[in-house]
Coordinates of C-alpha atoms and ligand atoms in Angstrom, one line a residue:
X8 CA 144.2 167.9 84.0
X9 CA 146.3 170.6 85.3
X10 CA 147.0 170.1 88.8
X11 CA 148.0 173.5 90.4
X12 CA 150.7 172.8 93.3
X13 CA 152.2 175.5 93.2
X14 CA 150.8 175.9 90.0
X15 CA 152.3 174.3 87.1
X16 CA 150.2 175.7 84.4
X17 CA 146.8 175.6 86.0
X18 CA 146.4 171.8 85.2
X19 CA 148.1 170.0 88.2
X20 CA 150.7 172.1 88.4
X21 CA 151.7 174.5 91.0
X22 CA 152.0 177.9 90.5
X23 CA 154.3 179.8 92.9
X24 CA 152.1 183.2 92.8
X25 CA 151.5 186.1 95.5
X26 CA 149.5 184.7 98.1
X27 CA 148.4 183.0 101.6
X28 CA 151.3 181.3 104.0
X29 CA 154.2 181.1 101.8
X30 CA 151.8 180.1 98.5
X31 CA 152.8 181.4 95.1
X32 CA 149.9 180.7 92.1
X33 CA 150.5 182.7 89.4
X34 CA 153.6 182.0 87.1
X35 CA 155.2 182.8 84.3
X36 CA 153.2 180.3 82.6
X37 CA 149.1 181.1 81.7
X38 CA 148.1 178.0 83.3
X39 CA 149.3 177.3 86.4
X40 CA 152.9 176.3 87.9
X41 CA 152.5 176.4 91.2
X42 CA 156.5 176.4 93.0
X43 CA 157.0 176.8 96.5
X44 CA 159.9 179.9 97.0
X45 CA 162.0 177.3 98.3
X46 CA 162.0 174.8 95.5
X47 CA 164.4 174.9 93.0
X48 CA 163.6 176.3 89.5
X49 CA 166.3 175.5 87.3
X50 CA 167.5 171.8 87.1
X51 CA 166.0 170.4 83.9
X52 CA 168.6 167.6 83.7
X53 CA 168.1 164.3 85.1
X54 CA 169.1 163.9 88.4
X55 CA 167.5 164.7 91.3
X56 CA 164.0 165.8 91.7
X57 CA 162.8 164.1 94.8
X58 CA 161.2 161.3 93.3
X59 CA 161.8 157.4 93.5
X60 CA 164.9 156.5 92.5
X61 CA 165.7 154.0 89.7
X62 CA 163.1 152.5 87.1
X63 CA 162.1 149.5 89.0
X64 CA 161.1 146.5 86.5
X65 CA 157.8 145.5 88.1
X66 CA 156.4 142.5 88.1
X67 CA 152.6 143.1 87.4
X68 CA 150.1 141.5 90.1
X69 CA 146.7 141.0 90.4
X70 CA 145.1 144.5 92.2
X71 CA 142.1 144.1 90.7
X72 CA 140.2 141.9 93.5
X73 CA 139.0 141.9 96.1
X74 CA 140.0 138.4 97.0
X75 CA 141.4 139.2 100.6
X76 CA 138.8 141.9 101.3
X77 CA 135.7 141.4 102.6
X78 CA 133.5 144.3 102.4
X79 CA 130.0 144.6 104.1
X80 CA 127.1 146.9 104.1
X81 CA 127.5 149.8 106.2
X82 CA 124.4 152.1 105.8
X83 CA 122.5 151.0 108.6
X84 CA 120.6 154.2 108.8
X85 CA 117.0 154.7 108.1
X86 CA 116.7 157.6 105.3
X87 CA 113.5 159.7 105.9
X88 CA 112.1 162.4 103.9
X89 CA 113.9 165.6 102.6
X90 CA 113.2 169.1 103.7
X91 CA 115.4 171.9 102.1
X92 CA 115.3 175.5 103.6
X93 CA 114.4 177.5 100.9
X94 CA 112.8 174.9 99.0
X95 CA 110.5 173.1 100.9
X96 CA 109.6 169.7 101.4
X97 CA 110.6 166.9 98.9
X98 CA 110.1 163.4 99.1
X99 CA 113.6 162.0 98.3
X100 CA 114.3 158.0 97.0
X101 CA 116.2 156.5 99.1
X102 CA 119.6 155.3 98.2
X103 CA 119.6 152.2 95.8
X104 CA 123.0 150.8 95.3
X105 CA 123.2 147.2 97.0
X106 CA 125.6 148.8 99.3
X107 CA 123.5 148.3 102.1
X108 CA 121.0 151.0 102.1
X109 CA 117.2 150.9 103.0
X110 CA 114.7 152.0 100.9
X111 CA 112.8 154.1 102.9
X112 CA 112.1 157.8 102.3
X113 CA 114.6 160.3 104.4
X114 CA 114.0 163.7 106.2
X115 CA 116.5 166.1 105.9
X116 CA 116.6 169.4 107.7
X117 CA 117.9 172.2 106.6
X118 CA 119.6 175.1 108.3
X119 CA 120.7 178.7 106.7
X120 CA 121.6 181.4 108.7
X121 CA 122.1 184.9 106.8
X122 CA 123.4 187.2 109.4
X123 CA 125.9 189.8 109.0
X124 CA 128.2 187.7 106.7
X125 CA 125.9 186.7 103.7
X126 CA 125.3 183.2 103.3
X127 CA 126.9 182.4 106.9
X128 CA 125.5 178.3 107.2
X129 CA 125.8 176.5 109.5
X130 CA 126.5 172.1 108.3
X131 CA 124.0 171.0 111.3
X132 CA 125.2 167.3 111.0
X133 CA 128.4 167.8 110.0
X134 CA 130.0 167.4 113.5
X135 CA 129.3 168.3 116.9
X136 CA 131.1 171.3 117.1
X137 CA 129.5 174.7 114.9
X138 CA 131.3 174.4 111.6
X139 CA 130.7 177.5 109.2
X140 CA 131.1 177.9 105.9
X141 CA 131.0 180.7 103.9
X142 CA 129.2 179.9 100.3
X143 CA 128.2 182.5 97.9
X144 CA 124.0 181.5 96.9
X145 CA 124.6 177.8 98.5
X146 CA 122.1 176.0 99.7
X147 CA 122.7 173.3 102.4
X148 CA 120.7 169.8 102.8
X149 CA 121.4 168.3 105.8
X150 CA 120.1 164.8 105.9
X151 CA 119.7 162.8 109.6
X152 CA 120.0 159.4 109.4
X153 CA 119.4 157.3 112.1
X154 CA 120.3 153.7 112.6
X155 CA 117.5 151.1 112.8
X156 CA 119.2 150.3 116.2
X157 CA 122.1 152.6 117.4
X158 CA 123.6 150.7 120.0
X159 CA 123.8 147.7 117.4
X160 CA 125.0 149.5 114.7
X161 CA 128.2 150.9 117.4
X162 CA 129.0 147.6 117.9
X163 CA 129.0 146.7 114.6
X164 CA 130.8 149.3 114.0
X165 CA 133.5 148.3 115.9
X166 CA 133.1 144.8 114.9
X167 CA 133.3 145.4 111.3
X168 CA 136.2 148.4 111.5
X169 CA 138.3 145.3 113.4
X170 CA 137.4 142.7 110.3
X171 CA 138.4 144.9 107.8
X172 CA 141.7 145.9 109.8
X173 CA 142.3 142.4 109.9
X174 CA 141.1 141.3 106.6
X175 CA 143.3 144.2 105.0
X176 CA 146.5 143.5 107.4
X177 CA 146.2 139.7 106.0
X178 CA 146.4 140.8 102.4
X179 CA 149.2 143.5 102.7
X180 CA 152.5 142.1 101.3
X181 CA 155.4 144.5 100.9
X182 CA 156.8 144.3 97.3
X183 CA 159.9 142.1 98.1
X184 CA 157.2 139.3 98.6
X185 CA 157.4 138.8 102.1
X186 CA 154.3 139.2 104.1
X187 CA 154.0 142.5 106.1
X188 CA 152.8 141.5 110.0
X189 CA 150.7 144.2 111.0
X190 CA 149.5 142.3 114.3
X191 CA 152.1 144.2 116.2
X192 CA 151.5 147.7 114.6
X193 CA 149.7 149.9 117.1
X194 CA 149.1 153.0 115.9
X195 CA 150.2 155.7 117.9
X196 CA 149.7 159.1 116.3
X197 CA 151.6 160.7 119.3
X198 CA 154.9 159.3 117.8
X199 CA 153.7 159.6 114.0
X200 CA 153.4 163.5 115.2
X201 CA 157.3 163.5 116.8
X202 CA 159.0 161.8 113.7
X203 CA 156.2 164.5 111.5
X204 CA 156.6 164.5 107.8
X205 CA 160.3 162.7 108.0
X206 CA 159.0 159.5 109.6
X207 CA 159.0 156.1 107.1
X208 CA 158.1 152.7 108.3
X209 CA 160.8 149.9 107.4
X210 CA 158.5 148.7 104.5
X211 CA 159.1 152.4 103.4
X212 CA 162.4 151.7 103.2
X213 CA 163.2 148.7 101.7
X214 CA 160.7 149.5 98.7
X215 CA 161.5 153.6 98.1
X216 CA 157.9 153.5 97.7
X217 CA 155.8 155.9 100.3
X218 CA 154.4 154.4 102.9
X219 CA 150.9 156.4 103.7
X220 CA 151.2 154.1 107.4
X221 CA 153.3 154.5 110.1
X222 CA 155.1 152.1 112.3
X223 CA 154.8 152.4 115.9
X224 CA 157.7 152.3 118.0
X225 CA 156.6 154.2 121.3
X226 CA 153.4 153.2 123.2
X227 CA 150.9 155.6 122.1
X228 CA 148.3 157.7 123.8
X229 CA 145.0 156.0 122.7
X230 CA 141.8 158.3 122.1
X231 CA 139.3 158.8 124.8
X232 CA 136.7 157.2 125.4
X233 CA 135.0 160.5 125.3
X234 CA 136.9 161.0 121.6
X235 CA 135.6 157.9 120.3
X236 CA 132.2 158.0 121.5
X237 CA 131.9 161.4 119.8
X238 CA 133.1 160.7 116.6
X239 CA 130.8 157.2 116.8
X240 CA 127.7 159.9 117.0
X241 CA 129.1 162.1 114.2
X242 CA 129.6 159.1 112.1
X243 CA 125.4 158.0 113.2
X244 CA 124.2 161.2 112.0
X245 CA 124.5 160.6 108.3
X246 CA 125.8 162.9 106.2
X247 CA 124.9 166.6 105.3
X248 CA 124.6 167.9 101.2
X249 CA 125.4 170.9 100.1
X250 CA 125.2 172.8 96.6
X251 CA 128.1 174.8 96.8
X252 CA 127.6 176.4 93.6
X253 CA 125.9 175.2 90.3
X254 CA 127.8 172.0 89.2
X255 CA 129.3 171.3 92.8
X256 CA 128.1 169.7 95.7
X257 CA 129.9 168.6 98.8
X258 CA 128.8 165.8 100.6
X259 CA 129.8 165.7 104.3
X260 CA 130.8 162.9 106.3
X261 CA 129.4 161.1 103.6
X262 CA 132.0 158.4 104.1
X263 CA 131.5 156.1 107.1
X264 CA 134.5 155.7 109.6
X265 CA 134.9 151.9 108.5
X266 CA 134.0 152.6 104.7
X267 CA 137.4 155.3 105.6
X268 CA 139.1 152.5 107.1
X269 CA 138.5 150.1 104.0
X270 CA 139.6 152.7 101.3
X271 CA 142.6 153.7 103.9
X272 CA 144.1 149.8 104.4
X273 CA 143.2 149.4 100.6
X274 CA 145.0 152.3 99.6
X275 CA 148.1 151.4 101.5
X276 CA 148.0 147.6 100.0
X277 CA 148.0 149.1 96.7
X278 CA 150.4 151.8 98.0
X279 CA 153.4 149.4 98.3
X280 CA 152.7 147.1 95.3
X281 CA 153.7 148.1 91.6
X282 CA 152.4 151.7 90.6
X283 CA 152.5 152.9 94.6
X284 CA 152.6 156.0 96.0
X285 CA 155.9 157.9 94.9
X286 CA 157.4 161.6 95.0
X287 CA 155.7 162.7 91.7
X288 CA 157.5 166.0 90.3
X289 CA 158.1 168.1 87.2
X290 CA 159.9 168.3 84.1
X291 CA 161.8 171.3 85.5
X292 CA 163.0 169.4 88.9
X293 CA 160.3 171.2 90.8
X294 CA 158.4 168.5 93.2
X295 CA 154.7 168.5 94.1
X296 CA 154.2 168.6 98.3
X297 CA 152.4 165.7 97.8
X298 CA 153.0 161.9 97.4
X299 CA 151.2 160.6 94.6
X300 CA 149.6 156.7 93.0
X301 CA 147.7 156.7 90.0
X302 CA 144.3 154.1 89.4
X303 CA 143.4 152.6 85.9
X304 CA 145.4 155.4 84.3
X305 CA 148.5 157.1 85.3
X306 CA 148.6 160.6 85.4
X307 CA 151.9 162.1 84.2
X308 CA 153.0 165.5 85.6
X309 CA 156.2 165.9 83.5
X310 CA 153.4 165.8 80.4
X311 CA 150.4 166.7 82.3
X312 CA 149.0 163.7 80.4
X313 CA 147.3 159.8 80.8
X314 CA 148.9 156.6 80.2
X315 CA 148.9 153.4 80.7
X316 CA 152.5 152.7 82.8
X317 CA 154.0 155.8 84.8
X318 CA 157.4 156.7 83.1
X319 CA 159.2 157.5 86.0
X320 CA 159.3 153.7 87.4
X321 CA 157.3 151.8 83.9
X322 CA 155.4 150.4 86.5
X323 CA 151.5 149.7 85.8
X324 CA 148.8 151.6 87.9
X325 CA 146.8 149.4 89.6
X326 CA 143.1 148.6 88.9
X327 CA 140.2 150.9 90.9
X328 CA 138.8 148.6 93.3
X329 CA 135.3 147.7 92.4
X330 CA 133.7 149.3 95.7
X331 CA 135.5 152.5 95.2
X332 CA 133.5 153.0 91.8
X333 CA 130.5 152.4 93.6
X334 CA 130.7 154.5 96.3
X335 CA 131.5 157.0 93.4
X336 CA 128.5 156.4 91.6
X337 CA 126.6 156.3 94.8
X338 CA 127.7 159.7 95.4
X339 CA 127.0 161.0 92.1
X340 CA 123.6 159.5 92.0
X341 CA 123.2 161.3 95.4
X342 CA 124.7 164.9 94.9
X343 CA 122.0 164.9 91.3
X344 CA 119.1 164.3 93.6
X345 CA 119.8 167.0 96.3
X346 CA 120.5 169.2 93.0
X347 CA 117.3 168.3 91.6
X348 CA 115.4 169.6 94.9
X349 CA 117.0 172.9 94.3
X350 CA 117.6 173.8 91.3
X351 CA 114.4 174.4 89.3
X352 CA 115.3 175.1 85.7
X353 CA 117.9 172.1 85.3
X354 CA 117.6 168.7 85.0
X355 CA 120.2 167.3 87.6
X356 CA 121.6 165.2 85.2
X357 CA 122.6 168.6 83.0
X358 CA 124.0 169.7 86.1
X359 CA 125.9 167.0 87.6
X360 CA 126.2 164.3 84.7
X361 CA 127.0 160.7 85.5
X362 CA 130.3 158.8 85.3
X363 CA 131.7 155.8 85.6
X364 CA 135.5 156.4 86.9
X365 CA 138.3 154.5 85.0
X366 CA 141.1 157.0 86.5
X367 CA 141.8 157.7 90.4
X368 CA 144.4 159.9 91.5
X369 CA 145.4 159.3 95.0
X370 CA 147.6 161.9 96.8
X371 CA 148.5 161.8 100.1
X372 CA 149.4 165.3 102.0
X373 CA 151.8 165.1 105.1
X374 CA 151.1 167.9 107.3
X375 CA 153.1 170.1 105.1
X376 CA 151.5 169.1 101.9
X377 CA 149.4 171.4 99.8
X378 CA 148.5 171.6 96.1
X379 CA 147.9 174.9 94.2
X380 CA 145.0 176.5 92.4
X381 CA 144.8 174.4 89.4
X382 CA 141.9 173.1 87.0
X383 CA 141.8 169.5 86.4
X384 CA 142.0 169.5 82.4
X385 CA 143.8 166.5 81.4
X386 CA 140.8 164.1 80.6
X387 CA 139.4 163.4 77.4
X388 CA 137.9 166.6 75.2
X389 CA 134.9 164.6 75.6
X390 CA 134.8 164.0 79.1
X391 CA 135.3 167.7 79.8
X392 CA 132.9 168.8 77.4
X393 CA 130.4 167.3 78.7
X394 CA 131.2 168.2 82.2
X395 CA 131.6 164.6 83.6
X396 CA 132.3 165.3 87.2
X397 CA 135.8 164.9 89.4
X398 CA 134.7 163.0 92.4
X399 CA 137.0 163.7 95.9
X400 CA 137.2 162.0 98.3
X401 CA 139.1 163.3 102.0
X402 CA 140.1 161.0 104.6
X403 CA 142.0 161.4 107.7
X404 CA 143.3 165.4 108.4
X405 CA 141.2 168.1 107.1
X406 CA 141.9 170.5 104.0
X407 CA 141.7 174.0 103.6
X408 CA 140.1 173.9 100.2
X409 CA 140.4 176.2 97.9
X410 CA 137.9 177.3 94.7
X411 CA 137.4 180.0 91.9
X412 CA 136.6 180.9 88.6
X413 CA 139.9 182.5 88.4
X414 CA 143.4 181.8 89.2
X415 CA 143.9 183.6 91.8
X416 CA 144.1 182.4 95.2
X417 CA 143.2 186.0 97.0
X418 CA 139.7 185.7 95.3
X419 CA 139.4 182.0 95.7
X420 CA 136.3 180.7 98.5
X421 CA 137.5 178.5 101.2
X422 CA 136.1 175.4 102.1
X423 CA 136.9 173.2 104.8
X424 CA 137.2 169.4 103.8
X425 CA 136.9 166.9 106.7
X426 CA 137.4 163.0 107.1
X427 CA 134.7 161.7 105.2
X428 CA 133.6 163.9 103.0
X429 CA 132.8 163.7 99.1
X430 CA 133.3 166.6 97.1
X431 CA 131.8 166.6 93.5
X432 CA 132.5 169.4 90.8
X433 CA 131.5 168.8 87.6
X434 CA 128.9 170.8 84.8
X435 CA 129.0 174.4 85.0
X436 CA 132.0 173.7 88.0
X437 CA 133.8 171.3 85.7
X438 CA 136.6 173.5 85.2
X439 CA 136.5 175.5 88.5
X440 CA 140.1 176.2 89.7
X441 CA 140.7 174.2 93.0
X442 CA 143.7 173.2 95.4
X443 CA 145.1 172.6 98.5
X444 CA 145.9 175.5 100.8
X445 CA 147.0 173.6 103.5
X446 CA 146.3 170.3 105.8
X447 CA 145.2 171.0 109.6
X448 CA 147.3 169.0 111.8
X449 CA 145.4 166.0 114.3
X450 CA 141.8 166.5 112.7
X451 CA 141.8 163.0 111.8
X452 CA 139.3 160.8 113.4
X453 CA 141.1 159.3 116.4
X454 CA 138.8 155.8 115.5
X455 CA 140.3 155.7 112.0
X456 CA 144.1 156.5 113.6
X457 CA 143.6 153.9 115.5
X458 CA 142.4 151.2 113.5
X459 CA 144.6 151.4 110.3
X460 CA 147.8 152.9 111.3
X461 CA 147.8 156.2 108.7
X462 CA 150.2 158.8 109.3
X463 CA 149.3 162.4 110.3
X464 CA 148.2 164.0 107.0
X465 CA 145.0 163.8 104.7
X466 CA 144.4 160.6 101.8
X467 CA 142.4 162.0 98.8
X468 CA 141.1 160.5 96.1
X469 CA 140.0 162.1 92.4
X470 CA 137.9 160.0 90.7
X471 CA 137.9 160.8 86.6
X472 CA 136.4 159.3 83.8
X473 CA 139.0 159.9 81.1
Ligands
LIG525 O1 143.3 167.1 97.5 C1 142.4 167.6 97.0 O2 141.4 167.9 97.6 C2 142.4 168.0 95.5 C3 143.2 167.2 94.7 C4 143.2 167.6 93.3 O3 142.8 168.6 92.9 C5 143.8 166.8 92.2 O4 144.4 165.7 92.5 O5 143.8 167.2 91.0
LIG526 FE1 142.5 168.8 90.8

């Protein structure tokens, strides 16, 4: 893969190059080394480059259960049939995936407007003020889905956001051994905004390993009631999918708030153990503006290649949790489907072909962070032959996303990425150039700031089969 920030050689690099806020893409290299102006070129010596310091002889531990972590159904929506603008009316299966799902068909409506700017539409469910996005030939699928019983499902929804918090704050442990007492942590995003991208919790500290949570130390101003209750409605409404272009579908607030806060609190347990999130950066000293753990594999940016232990730190990537891989799955499974109801000369599976992830690549974006145009090329020959998708997931801030056949940021479409939603580019989008313009500061749900205590700035996960 060749992650673009700032473009190092269109795989995950980054590529300093003309462009948007201070954003450089193109480089002297033909694939994509993406340097901010203010980063240093030259040191290629050892020394510093921002990262973790010391290779820290870890002890390996079990991440690969589950054991403290109890995870429960959460689609308690009612699916009912499919309608797609320009399509017509489909009967669509429902979801099948243990996770919780019913089985009965689902109606989802569709909305296109083409005004003055072509293919202006408008993501009906995607939140409850008009979000527009500007897609070249996209088609959009919104899908309603109601709960069998909304005012038991809120509860619930409360109920079952407090078990995980509490499941999740039992079975954190910072890497020293001691156990990390979350029971006074309030989370107070007011304060996480003050200290901004500089703030660390004490864990932070003591382990050099990036804490993606913030310790509270002022009282913090808690969400509305008016806040909450709106984001609870948004997160009711199901989620809207949308064929972006052949090969790539976004899913919108596909994730549920508490399926967030489960991948959040799991993220930040694995975060602090062996293989945690760390300042990853390149052979020439230049740093990505992003923190960075590796799942199942790790993903080397001094190499741009997979291996089994991170060089940095020789430390072993943790294990993909089981229920990330389904939701995964789950998504695939879904974005083939709302491809199948519209496009007629492929088979869905041609389009979007199924995966099984054994590599996740978690970055986490303070509000500063950003990635550039890159393609994500580092997989097996086989894997991107065959155009076995990258699976994203976004959580907390939003994302300006950016996407093109060509590396070049000024021709590159834009597309918003909220909390929640599932991005999927694979087949004919396999190798689409993609990155991180920039995160938008307190977008994050205030329900999911203030049940896990997450900083300000945006989780995503890449899911890979390698
Ligand atoms: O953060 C994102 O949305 C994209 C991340 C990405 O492209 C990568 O990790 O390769
Ligand atoms: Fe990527």
């Amino acid at each position: 893969m060749n992650r673009g920030e700032d473009g190092h050689s269109g795989s995950r690099g980054r590529s300093p190059a003309s462009g948007h806020g201070g954003y450089r893409w193109k480089s002297e290299t033909p694939v994509g080394v993406d340097r901010s102006l203010n980063e240093s070129f030259g040191n290629r010596s050892s020394g510093s480059r921002g990262r973790v310091s010391g290779r820290a002889s870890w002890s390996r531990h079990n991440s690969s259960g589950y054991a403290n972590y109890e995870h429960r159904p959460v689609q308690a929506y009612v699916e009912k049939p499919l309608q797609v603008s320009n399509v017509g009316f489909v009967e669509k299966r429902a979801q099948n995936d243990g996770l919780g799902s019913t089985k009965q068909p689902v109606e989802v409506a569709a909305s296109k407007f083409c005004g003055d700017d072509k293919d202006l539409v408008k993501l009906s469910a995607s939140s409850s003020s008009k979000k527009y996005m500007n897609l070249s030939g996209g088609s959009v699928v919104s899908r309603e889905c109601e709960d069998k019983d909304g005012a038991r499902m809120r509860c619930d929804l409360v109920n079952r956001v407090k078990d995980v918090s509490l499941s999740c704050k039992d079975s954190v442990f910072s890497t020293s051994g001691q156990k990390v007492d979350h029971s006074s942590v309030v989370v107070d995003h007011g304060s996480a905004h003050k200290s901004g991208d500089g703030g660390n919790s004490s864990i932070e500290s003591s382990t050099g390993l990036f804490d993606i949570f913030l310790e509270k130390t002022v009282m913090g101003v808690k969400p509305s009631l008016l806040e909450i209750n709106r984001e609870k409605r948004k997160a009711s409404k199901g989620y809207t999918g949308i064929v972006i272009r052949p090969g790539m579908v976004l899913l919108k607030n596909y994730l549920s708030i508490n399926d967030q806060v489960m991948i959040v609190n799991k993220c930040r347990q694995l975060g602090l153990g062996e293989g945690g999130f760390y300042q990853p950066g390149y052979r020439d000293g230049a740093i990505l503006h992003l923190k960075m753990m590796c799942l199942g594999k790790n993903w080397d940016p001094e190499t741009s290649q997979y291996g089994e232990t991170r060089p940095v730190d020789g430390s072993i990537p943790p294990k993909i949790p089981v229920e990330f891989s389904q939701f995964v799955e789950k998504a695939v499974k879904e974005s083939q489907s709302l491809v199948a109801t519209t496009s007629k000369n492929m088979k869905a599976e041609d389009e979007i072909p199924s995966m099984s992830p054994d590599i996740c690549i978690a970055n986490f974006y303070t509000t500063t962070g950003r990635l550039g145009l890159h393609q994500d090329k580092d997989e097996s020959r086989n894997s991107i032959q065959k155009g076995l998708p990258v699976v994203s997931f976004s959580i907390g801030d939003s994302a300006e996303f950016l996407y093109s056949d060509q590396w070049e940021d000024e021709k590159a479409e834009k597309v918003l990425l909220e909390s929640g939603d599932v991005l999927i580019f694979g087949g004919k989008s396999r190798n689409v150039f993609h990155g991180v313009r920039s995160i938008v500061k307190d977008t994050a749900p205030k329900v999911l700031v203030q049940e896990t205590s997450l900083r300000q700035g945006r989780l995503n996960l890449t899911f890979r089969q390698y």
